[in-house]
mmCIF file of N, CA, C and O in Angstrom:
data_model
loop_
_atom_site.group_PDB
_atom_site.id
_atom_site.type_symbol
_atom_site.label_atom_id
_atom_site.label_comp_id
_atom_site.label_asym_id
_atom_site.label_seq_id
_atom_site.Cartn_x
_atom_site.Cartn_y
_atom_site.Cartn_z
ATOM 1 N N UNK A 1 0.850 -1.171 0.000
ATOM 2 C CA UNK A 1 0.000 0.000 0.000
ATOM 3 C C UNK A 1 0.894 1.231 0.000
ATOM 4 O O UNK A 1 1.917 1.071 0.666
ATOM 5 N N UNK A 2 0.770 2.343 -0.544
ATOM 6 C CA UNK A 2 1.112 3.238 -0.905
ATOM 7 C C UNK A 2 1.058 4.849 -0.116
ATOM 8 O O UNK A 2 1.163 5.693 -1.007
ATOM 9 N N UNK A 3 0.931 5.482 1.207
ATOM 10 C CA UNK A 3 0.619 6.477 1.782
ATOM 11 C C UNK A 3 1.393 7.648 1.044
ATOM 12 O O UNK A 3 2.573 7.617 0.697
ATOM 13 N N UNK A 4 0.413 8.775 0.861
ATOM 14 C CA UNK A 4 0.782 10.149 0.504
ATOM 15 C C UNK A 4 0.681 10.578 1.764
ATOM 16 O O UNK A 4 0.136 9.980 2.692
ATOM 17 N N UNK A 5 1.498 12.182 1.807
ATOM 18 C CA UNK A 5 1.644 12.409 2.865
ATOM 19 C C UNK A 5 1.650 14.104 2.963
ATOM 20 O O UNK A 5 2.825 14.430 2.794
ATOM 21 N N UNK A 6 1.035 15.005 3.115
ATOM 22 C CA UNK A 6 0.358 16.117 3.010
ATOM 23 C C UNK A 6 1.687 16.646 3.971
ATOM 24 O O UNK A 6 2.034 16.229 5.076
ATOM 25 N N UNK A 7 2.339 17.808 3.057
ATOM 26 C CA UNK A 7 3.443 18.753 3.575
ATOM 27 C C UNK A 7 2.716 20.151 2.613
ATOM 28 O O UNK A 7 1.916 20.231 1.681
ATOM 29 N N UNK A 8 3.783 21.468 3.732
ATOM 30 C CA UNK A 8 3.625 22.437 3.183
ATOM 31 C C UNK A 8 4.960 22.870 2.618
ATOM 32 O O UNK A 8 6.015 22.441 3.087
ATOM 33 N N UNK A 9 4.919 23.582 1.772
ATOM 34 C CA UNK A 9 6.344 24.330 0.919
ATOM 35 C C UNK A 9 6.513 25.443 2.285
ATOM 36 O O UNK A 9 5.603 26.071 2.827
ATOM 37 N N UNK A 10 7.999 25.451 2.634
ATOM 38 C CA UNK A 10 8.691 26.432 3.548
ATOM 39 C C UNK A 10 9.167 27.458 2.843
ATOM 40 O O UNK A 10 8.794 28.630 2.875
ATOM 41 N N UNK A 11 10.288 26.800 1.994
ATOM 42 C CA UNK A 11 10.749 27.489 1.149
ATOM 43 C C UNK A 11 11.385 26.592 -0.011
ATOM 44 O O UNK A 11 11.825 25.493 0.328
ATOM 45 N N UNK A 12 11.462 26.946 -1.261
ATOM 46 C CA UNK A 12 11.666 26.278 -2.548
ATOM 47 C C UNK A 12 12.586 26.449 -3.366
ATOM 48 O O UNK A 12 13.563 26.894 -2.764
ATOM 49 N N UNK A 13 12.814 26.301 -4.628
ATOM 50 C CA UNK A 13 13.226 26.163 -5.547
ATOM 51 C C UNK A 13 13.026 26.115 -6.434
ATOM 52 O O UNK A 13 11.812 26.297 -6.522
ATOM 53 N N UNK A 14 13.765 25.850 -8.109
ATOM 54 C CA UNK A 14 13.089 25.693 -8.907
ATOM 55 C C UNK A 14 12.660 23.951 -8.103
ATOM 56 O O UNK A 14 11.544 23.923 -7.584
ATOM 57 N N UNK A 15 13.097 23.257 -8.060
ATOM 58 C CA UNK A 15 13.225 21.346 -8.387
ATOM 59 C C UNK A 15 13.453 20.974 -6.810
ATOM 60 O O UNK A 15 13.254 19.796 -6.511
ATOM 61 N N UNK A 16 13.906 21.990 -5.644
ATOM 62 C CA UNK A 16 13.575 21.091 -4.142
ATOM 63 C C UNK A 16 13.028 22.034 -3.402
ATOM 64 O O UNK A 16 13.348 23.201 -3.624
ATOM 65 N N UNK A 17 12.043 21.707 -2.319
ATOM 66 C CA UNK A 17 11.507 22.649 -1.421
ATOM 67 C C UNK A 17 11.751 21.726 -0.016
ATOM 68 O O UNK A 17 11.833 20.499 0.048
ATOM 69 N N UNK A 18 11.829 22.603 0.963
ATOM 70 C CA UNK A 18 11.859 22.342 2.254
ATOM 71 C C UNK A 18 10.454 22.869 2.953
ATOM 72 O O UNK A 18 10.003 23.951 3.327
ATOM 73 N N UNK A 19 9.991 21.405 2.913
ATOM 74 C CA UNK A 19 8.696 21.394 3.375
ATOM 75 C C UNK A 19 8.298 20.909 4.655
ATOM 76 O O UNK A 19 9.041 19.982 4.976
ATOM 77 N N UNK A 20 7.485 21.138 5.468
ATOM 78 C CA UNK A 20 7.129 21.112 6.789
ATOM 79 C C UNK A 20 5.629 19.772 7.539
ATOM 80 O O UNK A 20 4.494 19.915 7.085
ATOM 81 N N UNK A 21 5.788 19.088 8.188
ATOM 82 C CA UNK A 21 4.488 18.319 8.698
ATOM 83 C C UNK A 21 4.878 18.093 9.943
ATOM 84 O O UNK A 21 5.959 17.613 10.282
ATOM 85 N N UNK A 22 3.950 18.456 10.675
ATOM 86 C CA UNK A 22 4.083 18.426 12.225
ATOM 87 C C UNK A 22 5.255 19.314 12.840
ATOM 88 O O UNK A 22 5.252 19.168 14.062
ATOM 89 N N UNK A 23 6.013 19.972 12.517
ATOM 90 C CA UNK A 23 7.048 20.737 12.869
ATOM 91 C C UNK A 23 8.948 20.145 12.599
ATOM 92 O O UNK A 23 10.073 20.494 12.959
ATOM 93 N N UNK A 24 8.164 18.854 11.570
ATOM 94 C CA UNK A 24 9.640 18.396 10.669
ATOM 95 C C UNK A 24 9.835 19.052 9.724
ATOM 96 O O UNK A 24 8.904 19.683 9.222
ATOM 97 N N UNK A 25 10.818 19.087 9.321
ATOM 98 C CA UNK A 25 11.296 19.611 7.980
ATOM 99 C C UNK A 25 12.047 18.474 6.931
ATOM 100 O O UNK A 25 12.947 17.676 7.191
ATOM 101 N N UNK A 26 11.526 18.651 6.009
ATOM 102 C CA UNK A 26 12.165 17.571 4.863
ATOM 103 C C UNK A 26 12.114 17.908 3.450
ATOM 104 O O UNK A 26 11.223 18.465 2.808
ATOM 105 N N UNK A 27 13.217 17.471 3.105
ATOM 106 C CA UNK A 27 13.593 17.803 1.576
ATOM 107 C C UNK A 27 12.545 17.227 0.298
ATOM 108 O O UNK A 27 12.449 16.093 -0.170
ATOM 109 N N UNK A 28 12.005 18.164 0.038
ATOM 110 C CA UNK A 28 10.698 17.587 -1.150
ATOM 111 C C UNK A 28 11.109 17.528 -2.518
ATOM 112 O O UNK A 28 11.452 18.673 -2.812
ATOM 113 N N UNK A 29 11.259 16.711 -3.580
ATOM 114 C CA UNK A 29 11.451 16.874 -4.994
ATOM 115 C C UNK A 29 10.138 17.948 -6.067
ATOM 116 O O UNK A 29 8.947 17.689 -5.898
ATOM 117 N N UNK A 30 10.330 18.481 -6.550
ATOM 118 C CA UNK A 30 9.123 19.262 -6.925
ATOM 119 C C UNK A 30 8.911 18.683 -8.433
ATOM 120 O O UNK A 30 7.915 18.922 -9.117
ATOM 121 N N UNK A 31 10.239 17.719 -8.915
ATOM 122 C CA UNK A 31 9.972 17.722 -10.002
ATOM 123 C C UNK A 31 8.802 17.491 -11.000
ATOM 124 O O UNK A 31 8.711 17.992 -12.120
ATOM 125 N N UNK A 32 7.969 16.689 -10.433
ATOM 126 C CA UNK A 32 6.299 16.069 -11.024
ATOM 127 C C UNK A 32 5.576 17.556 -11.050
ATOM 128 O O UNK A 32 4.862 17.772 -12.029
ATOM 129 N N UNK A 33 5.682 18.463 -10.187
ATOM 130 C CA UNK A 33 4.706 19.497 -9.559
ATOM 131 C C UNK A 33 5.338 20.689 -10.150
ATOM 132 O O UNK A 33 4.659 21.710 -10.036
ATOM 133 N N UNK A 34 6.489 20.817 -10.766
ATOM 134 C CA UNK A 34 7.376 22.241 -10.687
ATOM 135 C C UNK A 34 7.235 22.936 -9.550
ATOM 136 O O UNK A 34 6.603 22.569 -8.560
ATOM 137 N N UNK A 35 8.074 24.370 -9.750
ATOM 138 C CA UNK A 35 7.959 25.012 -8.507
ATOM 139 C C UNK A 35 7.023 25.423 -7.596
ATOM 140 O O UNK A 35 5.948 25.261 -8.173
ATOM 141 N N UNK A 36 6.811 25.873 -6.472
ATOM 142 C CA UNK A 36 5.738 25.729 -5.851
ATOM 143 C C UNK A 36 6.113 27.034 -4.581
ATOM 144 O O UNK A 36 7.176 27.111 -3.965
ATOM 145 N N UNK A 37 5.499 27.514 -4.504
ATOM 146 C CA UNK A 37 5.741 29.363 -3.533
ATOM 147 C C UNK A 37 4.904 28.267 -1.780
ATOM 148 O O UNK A 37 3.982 27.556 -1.380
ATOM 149 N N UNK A 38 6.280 29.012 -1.398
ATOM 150 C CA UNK A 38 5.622 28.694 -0.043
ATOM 151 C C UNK A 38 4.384 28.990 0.926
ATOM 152 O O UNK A 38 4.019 30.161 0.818
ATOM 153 N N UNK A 39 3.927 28.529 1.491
ATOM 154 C CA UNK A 39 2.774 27.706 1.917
ATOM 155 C C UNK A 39 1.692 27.164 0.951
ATOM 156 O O UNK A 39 0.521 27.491 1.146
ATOM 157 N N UNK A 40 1.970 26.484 0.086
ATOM 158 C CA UNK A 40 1.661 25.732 -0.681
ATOM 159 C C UNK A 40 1.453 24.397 -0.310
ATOM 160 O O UNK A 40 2.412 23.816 0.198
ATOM 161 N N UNK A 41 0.128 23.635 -0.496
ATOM 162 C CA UNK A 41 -0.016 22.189 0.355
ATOM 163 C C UNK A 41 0.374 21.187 -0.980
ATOM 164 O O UNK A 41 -0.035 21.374 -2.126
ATOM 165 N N UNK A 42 1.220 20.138 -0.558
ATOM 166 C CA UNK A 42 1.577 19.198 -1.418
ATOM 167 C C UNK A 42 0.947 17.522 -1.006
ATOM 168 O O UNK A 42 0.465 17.278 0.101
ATOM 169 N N UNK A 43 1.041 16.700 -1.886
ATOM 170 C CA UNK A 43 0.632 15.515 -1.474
ATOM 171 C C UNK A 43 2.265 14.938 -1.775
ATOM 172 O O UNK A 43 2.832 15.213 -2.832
ATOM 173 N N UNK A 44 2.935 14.090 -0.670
ATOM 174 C CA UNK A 44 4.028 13.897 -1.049
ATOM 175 C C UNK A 44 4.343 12.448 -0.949
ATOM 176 O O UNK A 44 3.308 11.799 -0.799
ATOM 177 N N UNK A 45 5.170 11.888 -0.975
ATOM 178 C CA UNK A 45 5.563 10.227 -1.802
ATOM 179 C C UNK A 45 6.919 10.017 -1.592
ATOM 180 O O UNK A 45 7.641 10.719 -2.300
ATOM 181 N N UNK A 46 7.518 9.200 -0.771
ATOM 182 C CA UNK A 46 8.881 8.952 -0.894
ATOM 183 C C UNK A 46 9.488 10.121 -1.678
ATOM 184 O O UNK A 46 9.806 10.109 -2.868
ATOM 185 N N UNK A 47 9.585 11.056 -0.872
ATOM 186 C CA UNK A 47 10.427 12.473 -1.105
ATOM 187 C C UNK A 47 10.422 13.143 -2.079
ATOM 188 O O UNK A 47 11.390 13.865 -2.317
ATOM 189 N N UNK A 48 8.821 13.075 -3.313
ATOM 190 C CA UNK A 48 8.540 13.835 -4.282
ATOM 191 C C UNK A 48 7.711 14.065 -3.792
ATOM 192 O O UNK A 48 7.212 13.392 -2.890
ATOM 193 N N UNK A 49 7.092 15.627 -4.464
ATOM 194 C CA UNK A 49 5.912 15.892 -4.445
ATOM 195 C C UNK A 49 5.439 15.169 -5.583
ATOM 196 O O UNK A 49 6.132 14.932 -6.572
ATOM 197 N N UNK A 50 3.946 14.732 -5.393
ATOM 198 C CA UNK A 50 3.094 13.935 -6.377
ATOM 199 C C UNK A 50 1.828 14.875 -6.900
ATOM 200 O O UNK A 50 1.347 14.709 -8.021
ATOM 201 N N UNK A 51 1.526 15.495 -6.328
ATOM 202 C CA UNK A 51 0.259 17.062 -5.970
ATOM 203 C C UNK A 51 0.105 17.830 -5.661
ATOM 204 O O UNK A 51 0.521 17.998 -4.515
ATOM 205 N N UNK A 52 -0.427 18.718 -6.154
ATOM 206 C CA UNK A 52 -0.861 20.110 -5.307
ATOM 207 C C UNK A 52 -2.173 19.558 -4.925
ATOM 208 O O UNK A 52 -2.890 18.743 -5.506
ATOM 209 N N UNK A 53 -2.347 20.307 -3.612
ATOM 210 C CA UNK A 53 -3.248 19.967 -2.856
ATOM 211 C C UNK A 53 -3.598 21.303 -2.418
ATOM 212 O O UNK A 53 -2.752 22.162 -2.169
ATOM 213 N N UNK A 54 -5.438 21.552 -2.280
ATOM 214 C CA UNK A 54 -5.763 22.762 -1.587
ATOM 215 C C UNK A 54 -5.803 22.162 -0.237
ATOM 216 O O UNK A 54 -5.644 20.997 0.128
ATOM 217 N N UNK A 55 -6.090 23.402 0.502
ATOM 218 C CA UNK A 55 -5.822 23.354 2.154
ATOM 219 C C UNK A 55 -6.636 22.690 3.012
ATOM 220 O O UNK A 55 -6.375 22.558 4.208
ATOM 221 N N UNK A 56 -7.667 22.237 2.445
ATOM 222 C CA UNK A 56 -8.531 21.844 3.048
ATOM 223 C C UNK A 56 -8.596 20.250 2.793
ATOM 224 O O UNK A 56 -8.885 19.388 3.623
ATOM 225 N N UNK A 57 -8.243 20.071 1.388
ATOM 226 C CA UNK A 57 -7.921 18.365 1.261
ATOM 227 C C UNK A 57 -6.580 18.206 1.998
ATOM 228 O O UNK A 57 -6.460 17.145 2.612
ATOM 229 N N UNK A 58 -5.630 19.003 2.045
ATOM 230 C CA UNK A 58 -4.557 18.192 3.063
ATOM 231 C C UNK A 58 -5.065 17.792 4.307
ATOM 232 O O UNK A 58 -4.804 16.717 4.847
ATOM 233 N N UNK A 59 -5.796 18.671 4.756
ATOM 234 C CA UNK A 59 -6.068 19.080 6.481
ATOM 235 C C UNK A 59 -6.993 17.276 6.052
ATOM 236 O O UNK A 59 -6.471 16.469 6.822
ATOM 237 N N UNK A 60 -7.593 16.859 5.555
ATOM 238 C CA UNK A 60 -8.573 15.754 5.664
ATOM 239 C C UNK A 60 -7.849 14.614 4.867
ATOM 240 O O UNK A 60 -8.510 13.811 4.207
ATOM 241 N N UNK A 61 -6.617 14.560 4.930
ATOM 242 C CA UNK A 61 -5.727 13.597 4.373
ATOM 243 C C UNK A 61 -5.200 13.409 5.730
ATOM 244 O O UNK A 61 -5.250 12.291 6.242
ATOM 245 N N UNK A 62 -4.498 14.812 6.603
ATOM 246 C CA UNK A 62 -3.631 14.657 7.797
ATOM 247 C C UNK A 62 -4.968 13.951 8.470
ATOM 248 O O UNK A 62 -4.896 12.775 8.828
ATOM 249 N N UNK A 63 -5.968 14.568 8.599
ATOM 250 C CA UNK A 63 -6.470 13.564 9.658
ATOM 251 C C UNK A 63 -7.312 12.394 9.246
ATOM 252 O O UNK A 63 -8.104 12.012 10.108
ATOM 253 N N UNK A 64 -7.308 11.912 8.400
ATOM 254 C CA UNK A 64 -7.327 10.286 7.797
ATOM 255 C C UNK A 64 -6.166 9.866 8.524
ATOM 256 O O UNK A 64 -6.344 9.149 9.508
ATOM 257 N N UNK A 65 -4.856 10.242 8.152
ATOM 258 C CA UNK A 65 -3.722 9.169 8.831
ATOM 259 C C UNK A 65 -4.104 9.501 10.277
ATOM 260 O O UNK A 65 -4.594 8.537 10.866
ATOM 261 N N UNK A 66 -3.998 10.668 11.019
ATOM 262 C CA UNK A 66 -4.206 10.469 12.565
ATOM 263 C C UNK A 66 -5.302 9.576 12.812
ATOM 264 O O UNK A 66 -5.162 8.790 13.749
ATOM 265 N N UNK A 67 -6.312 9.549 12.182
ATOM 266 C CA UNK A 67 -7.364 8.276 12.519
ATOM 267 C C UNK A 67 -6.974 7.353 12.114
ATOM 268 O O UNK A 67 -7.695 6.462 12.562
ATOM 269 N N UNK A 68 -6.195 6.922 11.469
ATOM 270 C CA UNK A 68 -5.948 5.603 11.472
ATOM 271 C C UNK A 68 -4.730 5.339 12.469
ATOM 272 O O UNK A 68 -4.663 4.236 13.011
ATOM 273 N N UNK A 69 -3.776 6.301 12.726
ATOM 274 C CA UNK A 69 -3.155 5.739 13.891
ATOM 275 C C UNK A 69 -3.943 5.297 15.260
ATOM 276 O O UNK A 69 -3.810 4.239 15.875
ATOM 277 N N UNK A 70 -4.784 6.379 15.557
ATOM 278 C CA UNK A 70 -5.848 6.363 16.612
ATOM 279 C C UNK A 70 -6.221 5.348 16.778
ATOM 280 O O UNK A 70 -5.937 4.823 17.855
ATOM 281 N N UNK A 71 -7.028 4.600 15.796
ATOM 282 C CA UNK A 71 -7.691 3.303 15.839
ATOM 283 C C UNK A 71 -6.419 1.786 16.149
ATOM 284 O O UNK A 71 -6.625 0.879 16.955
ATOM 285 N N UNK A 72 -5.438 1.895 15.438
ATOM 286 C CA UNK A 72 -4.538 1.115 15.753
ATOM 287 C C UNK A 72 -3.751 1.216 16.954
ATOM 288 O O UNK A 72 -2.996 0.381 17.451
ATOM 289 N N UNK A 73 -4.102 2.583 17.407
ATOM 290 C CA UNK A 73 -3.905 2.517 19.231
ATOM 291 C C UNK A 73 -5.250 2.559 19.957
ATOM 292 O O UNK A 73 -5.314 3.289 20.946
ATOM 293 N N UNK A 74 -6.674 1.647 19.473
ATOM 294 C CA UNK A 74 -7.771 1.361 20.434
ATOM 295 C C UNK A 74 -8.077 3.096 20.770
ATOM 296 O O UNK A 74 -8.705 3.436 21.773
ATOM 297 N N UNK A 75 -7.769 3.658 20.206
ATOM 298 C CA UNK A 75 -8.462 4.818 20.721
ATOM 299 C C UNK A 75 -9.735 5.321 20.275
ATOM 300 O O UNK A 75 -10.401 4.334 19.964
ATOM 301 N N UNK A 76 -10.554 6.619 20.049
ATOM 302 C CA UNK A 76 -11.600 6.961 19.502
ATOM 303 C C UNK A 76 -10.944 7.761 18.116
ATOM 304 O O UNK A 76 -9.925 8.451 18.127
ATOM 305 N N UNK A 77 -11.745 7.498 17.023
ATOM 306 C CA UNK A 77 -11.232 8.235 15.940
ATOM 307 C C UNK A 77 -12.060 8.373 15.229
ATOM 308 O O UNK A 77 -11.759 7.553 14.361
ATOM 309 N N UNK A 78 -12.915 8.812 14.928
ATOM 310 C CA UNK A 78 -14.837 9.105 14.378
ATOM 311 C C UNK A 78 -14.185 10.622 14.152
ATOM 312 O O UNK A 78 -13.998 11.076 13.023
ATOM 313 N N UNK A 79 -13.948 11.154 15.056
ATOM 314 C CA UNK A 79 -14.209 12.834 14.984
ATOM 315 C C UNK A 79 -12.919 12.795 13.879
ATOM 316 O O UNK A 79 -12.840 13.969 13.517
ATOM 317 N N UNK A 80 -12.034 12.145 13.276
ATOM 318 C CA UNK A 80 -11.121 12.400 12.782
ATOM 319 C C UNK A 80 -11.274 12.382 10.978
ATOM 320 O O UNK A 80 -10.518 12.881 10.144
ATOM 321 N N UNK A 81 -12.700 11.516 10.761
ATOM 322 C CA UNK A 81 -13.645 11.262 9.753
ATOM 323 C C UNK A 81 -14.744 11.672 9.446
ATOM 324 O O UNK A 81 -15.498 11.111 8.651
ATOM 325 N N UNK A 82 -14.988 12.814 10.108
ATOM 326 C CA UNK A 82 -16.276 13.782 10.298
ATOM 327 C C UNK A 82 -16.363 13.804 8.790
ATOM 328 O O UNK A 82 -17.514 13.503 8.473
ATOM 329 N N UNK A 83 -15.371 14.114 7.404
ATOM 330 C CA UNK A 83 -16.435 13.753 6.306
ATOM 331 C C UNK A 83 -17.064 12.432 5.748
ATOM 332 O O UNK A 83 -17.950 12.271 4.909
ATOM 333 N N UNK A 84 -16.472 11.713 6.334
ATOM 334 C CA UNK A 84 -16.832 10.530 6.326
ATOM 335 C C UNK A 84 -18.369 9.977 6.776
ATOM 336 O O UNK A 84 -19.310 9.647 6.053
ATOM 337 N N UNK A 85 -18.258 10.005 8.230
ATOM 338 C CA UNK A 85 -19.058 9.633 9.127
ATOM 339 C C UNK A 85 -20.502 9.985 8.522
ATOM 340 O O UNK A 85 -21.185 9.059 8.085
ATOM 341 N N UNK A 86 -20.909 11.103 8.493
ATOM 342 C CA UNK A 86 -22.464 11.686 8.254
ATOM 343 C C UNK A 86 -23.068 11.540 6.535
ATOM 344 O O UNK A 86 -24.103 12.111 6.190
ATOM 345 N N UNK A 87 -22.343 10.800 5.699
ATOM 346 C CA UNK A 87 -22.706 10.442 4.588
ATOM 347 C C UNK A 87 -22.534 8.872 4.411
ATOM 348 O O UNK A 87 -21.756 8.177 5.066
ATOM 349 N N UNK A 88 -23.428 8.416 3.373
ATOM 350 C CA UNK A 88 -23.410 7.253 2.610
ATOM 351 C C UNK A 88 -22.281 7.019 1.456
ATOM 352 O O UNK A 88 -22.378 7.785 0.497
ATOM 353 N N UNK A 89 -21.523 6.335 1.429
ATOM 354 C CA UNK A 89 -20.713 5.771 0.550
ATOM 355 C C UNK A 89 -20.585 5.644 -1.009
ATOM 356 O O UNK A 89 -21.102 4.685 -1.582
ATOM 357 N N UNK A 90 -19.907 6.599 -1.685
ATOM 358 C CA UNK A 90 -20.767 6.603 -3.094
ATOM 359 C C UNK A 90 -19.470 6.047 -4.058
ATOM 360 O O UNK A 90 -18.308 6.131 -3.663
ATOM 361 N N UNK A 91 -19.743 5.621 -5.026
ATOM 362 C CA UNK A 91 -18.516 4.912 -5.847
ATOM 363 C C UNK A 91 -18.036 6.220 -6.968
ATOM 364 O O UNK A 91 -18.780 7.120 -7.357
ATOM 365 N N UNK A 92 -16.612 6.023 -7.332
ATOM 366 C CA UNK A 92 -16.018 7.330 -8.209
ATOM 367 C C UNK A 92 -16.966 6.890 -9.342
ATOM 368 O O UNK A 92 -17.542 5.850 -9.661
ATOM 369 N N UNK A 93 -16.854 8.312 -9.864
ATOM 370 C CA UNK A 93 -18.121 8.408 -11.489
ATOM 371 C C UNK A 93 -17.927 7.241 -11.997
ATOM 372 O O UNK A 93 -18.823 6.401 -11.923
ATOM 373 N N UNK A 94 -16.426 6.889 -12.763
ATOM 374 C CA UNK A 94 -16.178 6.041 -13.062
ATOM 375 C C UNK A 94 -16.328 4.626 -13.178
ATOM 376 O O UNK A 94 -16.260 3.979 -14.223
ATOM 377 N N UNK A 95 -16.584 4.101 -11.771
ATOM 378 C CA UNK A 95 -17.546 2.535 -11.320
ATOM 379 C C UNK A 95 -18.976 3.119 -11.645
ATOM 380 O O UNK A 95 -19.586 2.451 -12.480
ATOM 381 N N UNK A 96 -19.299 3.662 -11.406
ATOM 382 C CA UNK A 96 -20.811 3.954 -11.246
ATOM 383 C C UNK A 96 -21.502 3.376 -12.815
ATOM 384 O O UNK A 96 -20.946 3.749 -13.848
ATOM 385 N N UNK A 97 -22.725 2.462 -12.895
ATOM 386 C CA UNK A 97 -23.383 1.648 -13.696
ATOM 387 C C UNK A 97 -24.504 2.837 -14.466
ATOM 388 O O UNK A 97 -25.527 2.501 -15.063
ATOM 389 N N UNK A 98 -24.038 4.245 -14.287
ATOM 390 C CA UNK A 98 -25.150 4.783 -15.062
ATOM 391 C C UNK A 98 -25.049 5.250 -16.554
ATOM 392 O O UNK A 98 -26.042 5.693 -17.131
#
C-alpha cells in the first residue's frame, strides 16, 4: 500500500523545497509538480511531491492518517472522519453503472 503524505512548501526552488508536517522539515522533490511558492499544500511520496493539494484536502488527508493511527492505538477516531461519518458511501463516477 502506498501512503501520501500532506506537507507544506517552507521554502523552494526551482526542483527542491523544504517542506514542513508536524514541525519536521524535509527535503521535497518538486519535479512532477514544478515550482511551488511557499505555503503551498503538497501531497508527497517517498520524497517527491506527487500534488498540489488545496488546504482543506490536506487538512482531511492529515487527519485520515491520525485516525488511522488512533484506531490502531484502540483509541476513539470518528471525529477524525467527520467527512466521512455523516454520509453514505458513493462509488467514483467512473464505477458507477449509469
Amino acid at each position: 500500500m502506498c501512503i501520501g503524505i500532506p506537507m507544506r512548501v517552507v521554502v523552494g526552488s526551482e526542483f527542491i523545497a523544504q517542506c514542513e508536517r508536524h514541525g519536521a522539515i524535509s527535503s521535497i522533490s518538486l519535479m512532477l509538480v514544478g515550482p511551488q511558492p511557499p505555503g503551498t499544500h503538497l501531497l508527497t511520496h517517498l520524497g517527491s511531491a506527487i500534488r498540489v493539494l488545496h488546504a482543506d484536502e490536506a487538512r482531511a488527508i492529515d487527519d485520515a492518517l491520525a485516525g488511522l493511527a488512533e484506531a490502531v492505538e484502540g483509541r476513539a477516531f470518528d471525529m477524525l472522519f467527520a467527512d466521512l461519518i455523516s454520509r453514505e458511501p458513493e462509488l467514483p463516477p467512473h464505477l458507477r453503472g449509469e
